[in-house]
DNA sequence: CCAGACGTTGTT
DNA sequence: GTCTGG
DNA sequence: CCAGACGTTGTT
DNA sequence: GTCTGG
């Protein structure tokens, strides 16, 4: 699955790569993004006067809160949405039809148990493309706070069964969208979920290496978190 | 019809 | 063991 | 995802 | 909001 990731591209990088027209929230580099954190996301917003959609850089909280939720307390739970069932699950189907986004990342983390000095510790791994950004498929939702009327934007990352190459690390992995399909994936006017689903792609040829357990603690951050560590433990 | 749920992950 | 916070 | 907390009363 | 269960 995907429960922690790194995203360090600058706002300028993302403007160039995705053709961003409006920056609602600038990108903030982080090498330790955790559930409930603001994460970078690209979406196409429909203008009120119904022209072409406006490609916008936003910063939703990670963990989708459906618009009908009574309170936002479940946010840390819906950090992933299973590709196999998003079209029929009530928490996601509306977002799949009309609120799809892209989440640009450097790569993501997974953990495996490891015995060290007789104790079991959680060994983190960093999974990432050999070059370029890892553009994850996401869904978003708007939730309105009853008291203040303030709007809260949240998002989730779509997952699928891990490929054999990654299965020894974890049985789930995030899905991507190929650059040629970005426009269609983001277009909120394409409301047929059956048109959107085939755009979901499986990550190919990811590189995997062990990283420091410093990433386990969410307070830690910095580019050193994604660096390989010499002591590569057996799985 | 109304009431109530609506999710993923890992672990056991 | 299970929930909350980050 | 992992780490860390998990509670009440009365008194200061 | 929308679907399922009763």
mmCIF file of C-alpha atoms (C1' of nucleotides) in Angstrom, chain A residues 4 32 34-36 76 111-113 120-124 212-220, chain B residues 9 11, chain C, chain D residues 1-6:
data_model
loop_
_atom_site.group_PDB
_atom_site.id
_atom_site.type_symbol
_atom_site.label_atom_id
_atom_site.label_comp_id
_atom_site.label_asym_id
_atom_site.label_seq_id
_atom_site.Cartn_x
_atom_site.Cartn_y
_atom_site.Cartn_z
ATOM 1 C CA UNK A 4 4.130 7.246 3.908
ATOM 2 C CA UNK A 32 8.183 12.102 5.420
ATOM 3 C CA UNK A 34 2.163 10.888 6.786
ATOM 4 C CA UNK A 35 -1.619 10.492 6.965
ATOM 5 C CA UNK A 36 -3.416 13.774 7.834
ATOM 6 C CA UNK A 76 -6.589 8.915 8.992
ATOM 7 C CA UNK A 111 8.154 -1.594 6.183
ATOM 8 C CA UNK A 112 9.106 -5.186 6.878
ATOM 9 C CA UNK A 113 9.753 -6.806 10.253
ATOM 10 C CA UNK A 120 11.689 -7.173 16.161
ATOM 11 C CA UNK A 121 12.081 -3.741 14.595
ATOM 12 C CA UNK A 122 10.390 -2.176 11.574
ATOM 13 C CA UNK A 123 12.798 -1.850 8.675
ATOM 14 C CA UNK A 124 11.765 0.833 6.171
ATOM 15 C CA UNK A 212 17.315 4.546 7.917
ATOM 16 C CA UNK A 213 14.755 3.841 10.634
ATOM 17 C CA UNK A 214 14.782 7.574 11.233
ATOM 18 C CA UNK A 215 11.835 7.747 8.815
ATOM 19 C CA UNK A 216 9.708 5.730 11.240
ATOM 20 C CA UNK A 217 9.314 8.811 13.423
ATOM 21 C CA UNK A 218 7.098 11.342 11.652
ATOM 22 C CA UNK A 219 8.877 14.269 13.306
ATOM 23 C CA UNK A 220 12.024 13.420 11.331
ATOM 24 C "C1'" DT B 9 -4.266 -1.922 6.351
ATOM 25 C "C1'" DT B 11 -2.289 -8.981 12.169
ATOM 26 C "C1'" DG C 1 -4.990 -4.344 22.914
ATOM 27 C "C1'" DT C 2 -6.588 -0.256 20.642
ATOM 28 C "C1'" DC C 3 -6.990 4.418 19.601
ATOM 29 C "C1'" DT C 4 -4.991 9.041 18.467
ATOM 30 C "C1'" DG C 5 -1.631 12.122 16.587
ATOM 31 C "C1'" DG C 6 1.570 13.219 13.221
ATOM 32 C "C1'" DC D 1 2.302 4.149 7.757
ATOM 33 C "C1'" DC D 2 4.662 4.216 12.878
ATOM 34 C "C1'" DA D 3 4.973 6.008 17.651
ATOM 35 C "C1'" DG D 4 2.971 6.919 21.669
ATOM 36 C "C1'" DA D 5 -0.691 7.258 24.765
ATOM 37 C "C1'" DC D 6 -4.036 5.051 27.288
#
